[in-house]
Tab-separated table of C-alpha atoms in Angstrom:
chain	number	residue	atom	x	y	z
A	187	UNK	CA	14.413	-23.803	11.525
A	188	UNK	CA	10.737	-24.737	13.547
A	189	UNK	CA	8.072	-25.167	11.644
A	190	UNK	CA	6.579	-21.838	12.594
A	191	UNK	CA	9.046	-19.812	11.500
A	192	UNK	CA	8.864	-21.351	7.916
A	193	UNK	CA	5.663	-20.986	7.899
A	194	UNK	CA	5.568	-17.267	8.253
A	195	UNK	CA	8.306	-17.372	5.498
A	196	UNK	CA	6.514	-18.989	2.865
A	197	UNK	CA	3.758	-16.995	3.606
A	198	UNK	CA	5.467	-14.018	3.130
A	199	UNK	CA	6.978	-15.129	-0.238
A	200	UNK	CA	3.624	-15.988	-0.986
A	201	UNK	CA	2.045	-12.571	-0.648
A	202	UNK	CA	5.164	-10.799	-1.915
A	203	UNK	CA	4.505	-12.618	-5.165
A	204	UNK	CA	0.988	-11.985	-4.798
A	205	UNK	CA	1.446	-8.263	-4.693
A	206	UNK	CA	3.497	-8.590	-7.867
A	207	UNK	CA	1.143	-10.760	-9.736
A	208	UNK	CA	-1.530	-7.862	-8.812
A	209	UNK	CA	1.068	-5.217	-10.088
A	210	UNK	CA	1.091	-7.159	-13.844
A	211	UNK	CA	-2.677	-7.218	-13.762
A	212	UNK	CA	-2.704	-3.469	-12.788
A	213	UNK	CA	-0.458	-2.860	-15.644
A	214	UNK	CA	-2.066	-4.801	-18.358
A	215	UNK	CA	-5.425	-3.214	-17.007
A	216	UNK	CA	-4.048	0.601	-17.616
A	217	UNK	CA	-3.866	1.417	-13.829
A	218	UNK	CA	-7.588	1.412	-13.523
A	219	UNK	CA	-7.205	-0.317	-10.069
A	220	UNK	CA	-4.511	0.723	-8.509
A	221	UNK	CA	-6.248	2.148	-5.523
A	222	UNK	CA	-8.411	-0.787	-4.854
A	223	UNK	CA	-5.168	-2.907	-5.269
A	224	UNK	CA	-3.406	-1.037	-2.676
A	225	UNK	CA	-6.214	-1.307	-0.388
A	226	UNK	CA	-6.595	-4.825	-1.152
A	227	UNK	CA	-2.707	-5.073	-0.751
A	228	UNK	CA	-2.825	-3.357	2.653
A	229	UNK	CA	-5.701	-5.240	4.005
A	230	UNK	CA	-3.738	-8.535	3.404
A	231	UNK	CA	-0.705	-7.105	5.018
A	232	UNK	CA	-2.664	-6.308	8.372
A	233	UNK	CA	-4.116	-10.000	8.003
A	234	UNK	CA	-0.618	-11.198	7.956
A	235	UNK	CA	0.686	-8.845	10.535
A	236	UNK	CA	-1.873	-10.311	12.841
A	237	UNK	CA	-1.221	-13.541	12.422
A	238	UNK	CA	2.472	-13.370	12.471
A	239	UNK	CA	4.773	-10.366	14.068
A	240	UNK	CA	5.610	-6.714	12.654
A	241	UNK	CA	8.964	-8.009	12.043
A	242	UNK	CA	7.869	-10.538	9.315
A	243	UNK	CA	5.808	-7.913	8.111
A	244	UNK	CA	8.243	-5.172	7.427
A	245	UNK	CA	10.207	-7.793	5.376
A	246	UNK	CA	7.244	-8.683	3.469
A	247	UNK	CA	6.797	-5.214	2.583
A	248	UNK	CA	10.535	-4.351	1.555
A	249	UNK	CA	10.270	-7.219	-0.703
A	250	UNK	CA	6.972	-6.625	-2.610
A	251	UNK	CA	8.223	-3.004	-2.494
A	252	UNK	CA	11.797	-4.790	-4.253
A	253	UNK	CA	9.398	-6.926	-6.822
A	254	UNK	CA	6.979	-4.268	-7.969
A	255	UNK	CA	9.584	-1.614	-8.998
A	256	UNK	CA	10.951	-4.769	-10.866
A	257	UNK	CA	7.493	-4.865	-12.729
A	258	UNK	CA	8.075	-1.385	-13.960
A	259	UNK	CA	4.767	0.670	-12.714
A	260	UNK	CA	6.668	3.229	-10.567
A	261	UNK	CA	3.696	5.434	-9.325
A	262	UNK	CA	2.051	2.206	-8.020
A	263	UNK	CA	5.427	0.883	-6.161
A	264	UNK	CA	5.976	4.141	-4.466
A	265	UNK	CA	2.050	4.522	-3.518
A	266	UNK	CA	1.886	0.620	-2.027
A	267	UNK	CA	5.293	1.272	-0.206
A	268	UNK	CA	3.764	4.394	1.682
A	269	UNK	CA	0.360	2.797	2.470
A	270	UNK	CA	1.376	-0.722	3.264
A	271	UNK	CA	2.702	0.191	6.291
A	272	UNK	CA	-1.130	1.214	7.522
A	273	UNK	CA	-1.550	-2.515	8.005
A	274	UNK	CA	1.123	-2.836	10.019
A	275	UNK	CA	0.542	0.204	11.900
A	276	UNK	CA	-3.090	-0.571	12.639
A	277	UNK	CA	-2.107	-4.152	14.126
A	278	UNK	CA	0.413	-3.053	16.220
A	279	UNK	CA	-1.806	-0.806	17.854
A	280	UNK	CA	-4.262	-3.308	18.163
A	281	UNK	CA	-1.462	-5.645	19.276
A	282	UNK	CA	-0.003	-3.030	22.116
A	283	UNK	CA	-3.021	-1.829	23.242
A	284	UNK	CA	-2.564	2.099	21.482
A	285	UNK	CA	-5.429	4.154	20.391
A	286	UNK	CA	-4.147	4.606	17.431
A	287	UNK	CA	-6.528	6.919	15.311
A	288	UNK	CA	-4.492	9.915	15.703
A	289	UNK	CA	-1.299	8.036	14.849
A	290	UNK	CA	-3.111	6.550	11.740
A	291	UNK	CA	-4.802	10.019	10.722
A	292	UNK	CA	-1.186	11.923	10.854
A	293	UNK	CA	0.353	8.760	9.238
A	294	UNK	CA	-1.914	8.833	6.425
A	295	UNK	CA	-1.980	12.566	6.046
A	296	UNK	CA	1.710	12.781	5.835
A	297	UNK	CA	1.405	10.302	3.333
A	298	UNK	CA	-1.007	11.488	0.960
A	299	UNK	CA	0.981	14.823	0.681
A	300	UNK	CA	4.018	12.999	-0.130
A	301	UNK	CA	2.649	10.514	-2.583
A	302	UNK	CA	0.058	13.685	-4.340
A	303	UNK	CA	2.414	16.126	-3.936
A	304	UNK	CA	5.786	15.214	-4.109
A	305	UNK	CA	5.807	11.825	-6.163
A	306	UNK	CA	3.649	13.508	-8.965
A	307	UNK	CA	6.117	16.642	-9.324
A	308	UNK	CA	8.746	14.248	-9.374
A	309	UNK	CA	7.266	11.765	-11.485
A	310	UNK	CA	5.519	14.518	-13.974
A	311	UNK	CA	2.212	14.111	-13.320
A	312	UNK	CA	-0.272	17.208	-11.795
A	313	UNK	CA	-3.070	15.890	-9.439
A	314	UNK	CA	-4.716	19.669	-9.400
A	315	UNK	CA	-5.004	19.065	-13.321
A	316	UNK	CA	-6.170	16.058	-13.155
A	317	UNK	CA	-9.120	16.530	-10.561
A	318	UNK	CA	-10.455	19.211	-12.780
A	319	UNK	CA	-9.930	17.101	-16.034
A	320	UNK	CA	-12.227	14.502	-14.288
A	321	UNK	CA	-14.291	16.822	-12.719
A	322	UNK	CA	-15.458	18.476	-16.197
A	323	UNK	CA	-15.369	15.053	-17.934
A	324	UNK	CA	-18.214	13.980	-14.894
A	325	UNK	CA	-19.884	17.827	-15.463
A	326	UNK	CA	-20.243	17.132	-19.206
A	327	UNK	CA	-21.626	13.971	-18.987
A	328	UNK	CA	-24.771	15.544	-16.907
């Protein structure tokens, strides 16, 4: 094996465990920062996209997807492994040239509805009910 290709390999181990380290902090933190996380998560995920290939990429995110459900926090592995891949998208249409804004919009769209939407009825949890929880929480506070 070159020395390249190792290199993208222990990177990628390197930011899978990463992502799982931030899933036990998110955990023993109560889920306060899972967004910022998954942002976080996704940001380093383009980085390594562009400095490596999609290829290495998608492997890196099948296997922080594989060692976050192993840390237990089941909203926050299904809501990285539907917005890591907006890293990867947004590189490779830096990469090929694409104007990719629509693709991203749609992409992200399509997401949100299945993470808010579908996840949540399937995992229990109402996003309508929360909003307005919050919402009057914020209202009372003024």
């Amino acid at each position: 094996m070159n020395r390249e290709k190792t290199k993208q390999i222990v990177t990628g181990a390197f930011m899978a465990a990463l992502f799982g380290v931030l899933s036990v902090v998110n955990v023993y933190t109560g889920t306060m920062f899972d967004i910022i996380f998954i942002y976080l998560m996704t940001v380093a995920l383009a980085y390594y996209t562009f400095k490596f290939n999609e290829k290495m990429a998608v492997l890196v995110l099948f296997t922080s997807t594989f060692i976050l459900f192993l840390t237990g926090e089941l909203f926050f592995t299904l809501y990285s492994f539907f917005t890591l891949p907006l890293g990867i998208l947004y590189i490779y249409c830096i990469k090929k040239n694409i104007d990719g804004k629509w693709i991203l919009r749609v992409y992200s769209m399509l997401k949100n509805f299945v993470v808010l939407f579908l996840l949540n009825s399937l995992l229990g949890l109402n996003t309508f009910t929360d909003a307005k929880d919050i919402y009057y929480s914020i209202v009372g506070l003024f």
